[in-house]
Coordinates of N, CA and C in Angstrom, one line a residue:
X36 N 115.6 99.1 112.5 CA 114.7 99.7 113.5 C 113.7 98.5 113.9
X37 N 113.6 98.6 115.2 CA 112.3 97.7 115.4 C 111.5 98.1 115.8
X38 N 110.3 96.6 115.3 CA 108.3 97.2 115.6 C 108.9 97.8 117.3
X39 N 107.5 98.6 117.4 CA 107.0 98.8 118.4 C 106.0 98.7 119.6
X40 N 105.5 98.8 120.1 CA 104.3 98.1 121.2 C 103.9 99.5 121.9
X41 N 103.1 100.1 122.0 CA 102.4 100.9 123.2 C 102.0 100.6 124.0
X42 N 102.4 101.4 125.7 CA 102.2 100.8 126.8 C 101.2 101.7 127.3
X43 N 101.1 101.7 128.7 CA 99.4 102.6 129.3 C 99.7 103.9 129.3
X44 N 101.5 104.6 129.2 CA 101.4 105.6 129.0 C 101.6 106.6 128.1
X45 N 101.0 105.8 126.5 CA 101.1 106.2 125.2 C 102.3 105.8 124.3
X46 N 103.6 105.9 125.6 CA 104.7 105.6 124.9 C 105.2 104.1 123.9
X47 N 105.9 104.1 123.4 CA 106.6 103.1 122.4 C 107.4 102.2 122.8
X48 N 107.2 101.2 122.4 CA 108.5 100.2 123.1 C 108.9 99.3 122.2
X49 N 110.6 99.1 122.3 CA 110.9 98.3 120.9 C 110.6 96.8 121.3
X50 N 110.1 96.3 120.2 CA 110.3 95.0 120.5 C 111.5 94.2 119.4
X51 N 110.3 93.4 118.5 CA 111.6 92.6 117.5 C 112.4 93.4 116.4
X52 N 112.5 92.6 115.6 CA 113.5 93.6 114.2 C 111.7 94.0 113.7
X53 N 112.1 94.6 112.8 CA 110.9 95.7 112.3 C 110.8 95.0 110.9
X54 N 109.6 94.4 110.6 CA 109.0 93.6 109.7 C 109.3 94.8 108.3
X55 N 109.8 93.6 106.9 CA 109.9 93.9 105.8 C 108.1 95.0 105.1
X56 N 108.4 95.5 104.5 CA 107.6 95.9 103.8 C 106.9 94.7 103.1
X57 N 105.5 95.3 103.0 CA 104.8 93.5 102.6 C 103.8 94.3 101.6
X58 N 103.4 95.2 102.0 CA 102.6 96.3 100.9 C 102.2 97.7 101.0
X59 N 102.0 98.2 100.1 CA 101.8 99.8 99.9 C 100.9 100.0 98.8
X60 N 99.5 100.9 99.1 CA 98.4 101.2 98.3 C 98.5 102.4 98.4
X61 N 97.4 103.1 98.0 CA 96.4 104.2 98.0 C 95.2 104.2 98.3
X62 N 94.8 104.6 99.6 CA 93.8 104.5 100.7 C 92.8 105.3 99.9
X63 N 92.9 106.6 100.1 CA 92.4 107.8 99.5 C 92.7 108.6 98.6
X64 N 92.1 109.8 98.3 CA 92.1 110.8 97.8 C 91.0 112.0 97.7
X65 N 91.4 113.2 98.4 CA 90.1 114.3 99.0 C 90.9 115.4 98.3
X66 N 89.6 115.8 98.1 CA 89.7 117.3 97.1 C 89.2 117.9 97.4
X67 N 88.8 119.8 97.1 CA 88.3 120.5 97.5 C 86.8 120.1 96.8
X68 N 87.2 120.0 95.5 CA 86.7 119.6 93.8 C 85.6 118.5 94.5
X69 N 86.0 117.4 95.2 CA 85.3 116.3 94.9 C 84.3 116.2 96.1
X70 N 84.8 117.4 97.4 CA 83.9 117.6 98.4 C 84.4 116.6 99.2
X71 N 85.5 116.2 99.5 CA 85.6 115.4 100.9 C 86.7 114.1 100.2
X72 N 86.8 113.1 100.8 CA 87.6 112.2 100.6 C 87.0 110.9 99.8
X73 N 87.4 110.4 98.6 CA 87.4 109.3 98.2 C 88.2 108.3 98.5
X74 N 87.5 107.1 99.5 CA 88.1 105.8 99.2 C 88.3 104.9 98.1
X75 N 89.7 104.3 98.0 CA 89.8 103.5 96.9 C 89.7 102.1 96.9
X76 N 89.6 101.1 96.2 CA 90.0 100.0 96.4 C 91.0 99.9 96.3
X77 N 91.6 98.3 96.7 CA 93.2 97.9 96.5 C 93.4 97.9 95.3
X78 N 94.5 98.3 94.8 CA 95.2 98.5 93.2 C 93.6 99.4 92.7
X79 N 92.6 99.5 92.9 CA 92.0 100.7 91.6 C 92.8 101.4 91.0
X80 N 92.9 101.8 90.0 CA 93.8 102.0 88.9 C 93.7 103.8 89.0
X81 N 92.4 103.9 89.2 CA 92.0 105.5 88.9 C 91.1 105.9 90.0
X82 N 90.6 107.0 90.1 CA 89.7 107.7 91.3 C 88.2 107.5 90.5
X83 N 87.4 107.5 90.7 CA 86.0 107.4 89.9 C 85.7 108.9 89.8
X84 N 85.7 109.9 91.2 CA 85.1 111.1 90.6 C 86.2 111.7 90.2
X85 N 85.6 113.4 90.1 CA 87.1 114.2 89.6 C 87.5 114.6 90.9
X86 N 88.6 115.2 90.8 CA 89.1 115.9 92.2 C 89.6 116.7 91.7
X87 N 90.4 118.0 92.2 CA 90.8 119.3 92.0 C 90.5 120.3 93.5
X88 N 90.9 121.6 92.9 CA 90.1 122.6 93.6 C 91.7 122.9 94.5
X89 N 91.2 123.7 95.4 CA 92.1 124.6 96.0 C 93.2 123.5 96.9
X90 N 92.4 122.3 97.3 CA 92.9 121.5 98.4 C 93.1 119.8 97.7
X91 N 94.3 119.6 97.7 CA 94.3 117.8 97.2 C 95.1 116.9 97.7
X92 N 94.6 116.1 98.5 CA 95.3 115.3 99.3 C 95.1 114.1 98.7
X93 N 96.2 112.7 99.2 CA 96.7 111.5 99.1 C 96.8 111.1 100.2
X94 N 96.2 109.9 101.0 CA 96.7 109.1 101.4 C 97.2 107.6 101.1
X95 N 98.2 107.1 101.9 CA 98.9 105.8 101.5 C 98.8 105.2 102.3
X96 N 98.9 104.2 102.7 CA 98.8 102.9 103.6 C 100.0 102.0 103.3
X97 N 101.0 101.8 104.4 CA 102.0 101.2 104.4 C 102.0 99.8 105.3
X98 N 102.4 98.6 104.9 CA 102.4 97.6 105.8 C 103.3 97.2 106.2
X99 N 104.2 97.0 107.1 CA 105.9 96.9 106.8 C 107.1 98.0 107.0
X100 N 108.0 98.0 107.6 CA 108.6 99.4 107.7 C 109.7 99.7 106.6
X101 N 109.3 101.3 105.9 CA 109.9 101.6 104.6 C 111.0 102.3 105.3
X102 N 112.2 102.7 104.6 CA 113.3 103.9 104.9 C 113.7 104.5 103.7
X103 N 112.8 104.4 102.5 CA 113.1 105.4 101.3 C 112.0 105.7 100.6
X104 N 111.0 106.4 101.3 CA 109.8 106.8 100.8 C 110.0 108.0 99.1
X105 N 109.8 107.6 98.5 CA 109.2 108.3 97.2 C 107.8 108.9 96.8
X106 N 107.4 110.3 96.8 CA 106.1 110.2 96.4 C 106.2 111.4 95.0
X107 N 105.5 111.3 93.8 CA 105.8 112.0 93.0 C 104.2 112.6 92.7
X108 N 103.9 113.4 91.7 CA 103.1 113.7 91.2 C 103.1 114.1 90.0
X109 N 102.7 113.2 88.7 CA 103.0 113.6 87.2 C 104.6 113.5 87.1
X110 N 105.2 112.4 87.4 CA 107.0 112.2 87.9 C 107.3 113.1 88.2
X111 N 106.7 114.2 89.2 CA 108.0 115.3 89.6 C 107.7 114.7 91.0
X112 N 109.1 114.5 91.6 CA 109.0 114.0 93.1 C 108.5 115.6 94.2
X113 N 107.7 115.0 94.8 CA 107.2 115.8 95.9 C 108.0 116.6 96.8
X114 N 108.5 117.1 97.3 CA 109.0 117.5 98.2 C 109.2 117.1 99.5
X115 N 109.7 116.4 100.6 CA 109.6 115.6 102.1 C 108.6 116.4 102.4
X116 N 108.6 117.6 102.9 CA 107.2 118.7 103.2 C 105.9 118.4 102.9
X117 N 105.7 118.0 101.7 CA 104.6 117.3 101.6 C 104.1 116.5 102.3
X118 N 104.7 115.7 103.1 CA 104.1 114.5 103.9 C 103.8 115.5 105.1
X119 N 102.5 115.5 105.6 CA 102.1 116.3 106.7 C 101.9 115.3 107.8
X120 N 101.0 114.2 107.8 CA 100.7 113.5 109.0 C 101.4 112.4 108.5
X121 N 101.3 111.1 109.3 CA 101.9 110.2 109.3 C 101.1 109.5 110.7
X122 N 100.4 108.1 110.3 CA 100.0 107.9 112.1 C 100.1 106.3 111.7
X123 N 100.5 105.5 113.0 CA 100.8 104.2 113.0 C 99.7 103.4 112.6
X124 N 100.3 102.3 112.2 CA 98.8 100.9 111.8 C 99.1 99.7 112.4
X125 N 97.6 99.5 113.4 CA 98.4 98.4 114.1 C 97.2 97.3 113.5
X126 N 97.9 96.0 113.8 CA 97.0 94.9 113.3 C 95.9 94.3 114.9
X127 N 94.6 94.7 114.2 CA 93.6 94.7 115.6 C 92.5 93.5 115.1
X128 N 93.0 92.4 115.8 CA 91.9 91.1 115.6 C 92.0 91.0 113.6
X129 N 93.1 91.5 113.0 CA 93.0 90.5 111.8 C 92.7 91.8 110.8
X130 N 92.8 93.1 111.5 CA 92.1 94.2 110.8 C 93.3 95.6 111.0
X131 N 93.6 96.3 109.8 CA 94.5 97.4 110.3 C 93.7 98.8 110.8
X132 N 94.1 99.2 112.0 CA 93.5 100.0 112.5 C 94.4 101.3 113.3
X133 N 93.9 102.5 113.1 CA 94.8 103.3 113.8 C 93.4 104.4 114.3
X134 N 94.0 104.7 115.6 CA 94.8 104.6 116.9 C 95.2 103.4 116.8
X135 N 96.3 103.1 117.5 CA 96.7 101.7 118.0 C 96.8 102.1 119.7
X136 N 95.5 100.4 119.3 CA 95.2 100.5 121.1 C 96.5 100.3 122.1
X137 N 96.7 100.5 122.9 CA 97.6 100.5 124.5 C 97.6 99.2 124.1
X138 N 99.3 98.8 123.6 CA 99.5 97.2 123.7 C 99.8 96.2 122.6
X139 N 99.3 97.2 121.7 CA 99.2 96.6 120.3 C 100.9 97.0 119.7
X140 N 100.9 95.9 118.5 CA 102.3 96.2 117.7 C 101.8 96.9 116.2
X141 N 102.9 98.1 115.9 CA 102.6 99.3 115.0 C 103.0 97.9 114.2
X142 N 102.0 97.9 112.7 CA 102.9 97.1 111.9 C 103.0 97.8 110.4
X143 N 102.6 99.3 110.9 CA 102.9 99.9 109.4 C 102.4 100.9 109.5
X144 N 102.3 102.1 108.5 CA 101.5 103.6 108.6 C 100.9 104.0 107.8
X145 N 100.3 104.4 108.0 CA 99.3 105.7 107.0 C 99.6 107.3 106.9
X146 N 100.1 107.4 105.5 CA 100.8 108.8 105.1 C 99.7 109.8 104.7
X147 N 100.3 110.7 104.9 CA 99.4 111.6 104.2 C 100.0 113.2 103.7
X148 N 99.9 113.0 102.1 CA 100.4 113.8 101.3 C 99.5 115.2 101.0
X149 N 99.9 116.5 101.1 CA 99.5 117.9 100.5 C 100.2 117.9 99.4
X150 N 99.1 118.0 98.2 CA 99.3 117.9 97.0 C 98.5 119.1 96.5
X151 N 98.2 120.3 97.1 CA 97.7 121.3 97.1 C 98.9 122.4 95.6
X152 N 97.5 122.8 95.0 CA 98.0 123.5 94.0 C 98.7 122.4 92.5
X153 N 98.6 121.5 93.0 CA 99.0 120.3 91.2 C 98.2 120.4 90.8
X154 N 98.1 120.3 89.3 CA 96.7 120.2 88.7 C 96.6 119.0 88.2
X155 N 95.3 118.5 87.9 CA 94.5 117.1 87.5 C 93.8 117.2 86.7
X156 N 94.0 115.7 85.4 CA 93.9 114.9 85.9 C 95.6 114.4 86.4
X157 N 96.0 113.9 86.2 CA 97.5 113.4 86.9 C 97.5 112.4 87.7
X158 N 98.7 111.6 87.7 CA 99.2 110.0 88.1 C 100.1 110.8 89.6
X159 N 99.7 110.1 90.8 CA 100.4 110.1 92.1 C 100.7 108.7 91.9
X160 N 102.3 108.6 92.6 CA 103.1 107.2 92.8 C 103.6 107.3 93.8
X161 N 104.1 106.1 94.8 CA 104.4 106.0 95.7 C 105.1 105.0 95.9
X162 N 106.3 105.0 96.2 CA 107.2 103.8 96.2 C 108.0 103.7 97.8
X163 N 108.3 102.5 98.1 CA 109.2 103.0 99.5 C 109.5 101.7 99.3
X164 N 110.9 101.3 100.2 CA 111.9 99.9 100.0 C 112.1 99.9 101.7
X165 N 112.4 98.4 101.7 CA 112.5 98.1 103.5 C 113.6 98.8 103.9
X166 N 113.5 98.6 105.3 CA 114.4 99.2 106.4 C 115.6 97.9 106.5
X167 N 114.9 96.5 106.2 CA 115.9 95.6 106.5 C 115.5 94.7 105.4
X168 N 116.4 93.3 105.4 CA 116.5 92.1 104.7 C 115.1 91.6 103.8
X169 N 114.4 91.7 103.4 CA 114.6 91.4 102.1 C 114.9 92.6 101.3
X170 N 115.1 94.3 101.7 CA 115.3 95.3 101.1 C 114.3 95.5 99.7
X171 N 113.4 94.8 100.1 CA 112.4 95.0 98.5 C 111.8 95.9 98.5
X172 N 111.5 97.2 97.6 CA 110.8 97.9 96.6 C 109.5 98.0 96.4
X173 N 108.7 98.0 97.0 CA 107.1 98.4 96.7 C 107.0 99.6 96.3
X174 N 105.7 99.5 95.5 CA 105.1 101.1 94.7 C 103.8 100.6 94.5
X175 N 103.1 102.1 94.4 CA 101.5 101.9 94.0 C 101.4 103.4 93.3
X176 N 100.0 103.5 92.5 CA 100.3 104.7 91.6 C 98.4 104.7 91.5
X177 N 97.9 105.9 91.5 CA 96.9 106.1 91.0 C 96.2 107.3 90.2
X178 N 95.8 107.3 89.0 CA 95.3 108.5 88.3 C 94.1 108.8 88.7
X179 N 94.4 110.1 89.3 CA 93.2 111.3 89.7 C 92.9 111.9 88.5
X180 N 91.8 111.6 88.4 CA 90.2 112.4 87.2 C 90.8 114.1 87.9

C-alpha cells in the first residue's frame, strides 16, 4: 500500500510505497472509573490512576503502516470490533498531528479500542507487523490499575 497525501477536497492520494512500521505505543487510557482520559508516556509501563467502570478505552499510536494488528486484553485477543475509530497521523513541522492538514502525508494512525466490560487491573498489548520490507513486528503493552 502506499502513503497517502490529502488534497483540497479531503480526498487521498497515493503517493510512494507506504513506510515500514518504525513504532507503536500507548497514547491513552479513559475510564468511566478514572473520569476521562489518561495520557501516557512513551513505554510507561503502567497507568498511574485506576480505571474501570462501565466504559474502558485504549488508545494506540501507530507510526508506519501495520497489516496485522493484534490487540489483546489479559492475552485474550480482542475481537476486530473492538477497534471503533481509527484516524490518520500526519507528520506536521516535526510533530504527529491529526487532522491532517490538506496536503500533508498520513505517516501512521491512531486506534482506538472498546474495552468496555474487561475488568482491571489487567495488561492491554498491542502488536502490528509492516505492510512491506523490513516486515518487522512491533508491540507495546500497558498495565491498567
Amino acid at each position: 500500500m502506499a502513503a497517502a497525501a490529502s488534497n483540497a477536497g479531503g480526498k487521498f492520494r497515493p503517493l510512494d510505497a507506504a513506510s515500514p512500521l518504525s513504532y507503536v505505543g500507548v497514547l491513552a487510557v479513559g475510564s468511566t472509573l478514572y473520569g476521562g482520559w489518561e495520557i501516557l508516556q512513551a513505554n510507561q509501563p503502567s497507568t498511574a490512576g485506576n480505571h474501570g467502570g462501565s466504559q474502558l478505552r485504549v488508545v494506540v499510536d501507530t507510526i508506519g503502516y501495520g497489516r496485522a494488528p493484534i490487540a489483546k486484553i489479559n492475552g485474550i485477543v480482542l475481537p476486530t470490533s473492538a477497534l471503533y475509530q481509527t484516524e490518520s497521523l500526519c507528520n506536521v513541522n516535526g510533530r504527529y498531528a491529526t487532522p491532517c492538514p490538506v496536503g500533508s502525508t498520513v505517516a501512521g494512525f491512531r486506534q482506538y479500542f472498546n474495552l468496555d466490560g474487561q475488568s482491571t487491573p489487567g495488561t492491554f498489548f498491542y502488536q502490528n507487523t509492516s505492510q512491506n520490507y523490513p516486515w518487522n513486528s512491533l508491540s507495546t503493552q500497558v498495565y491498567i490499575k
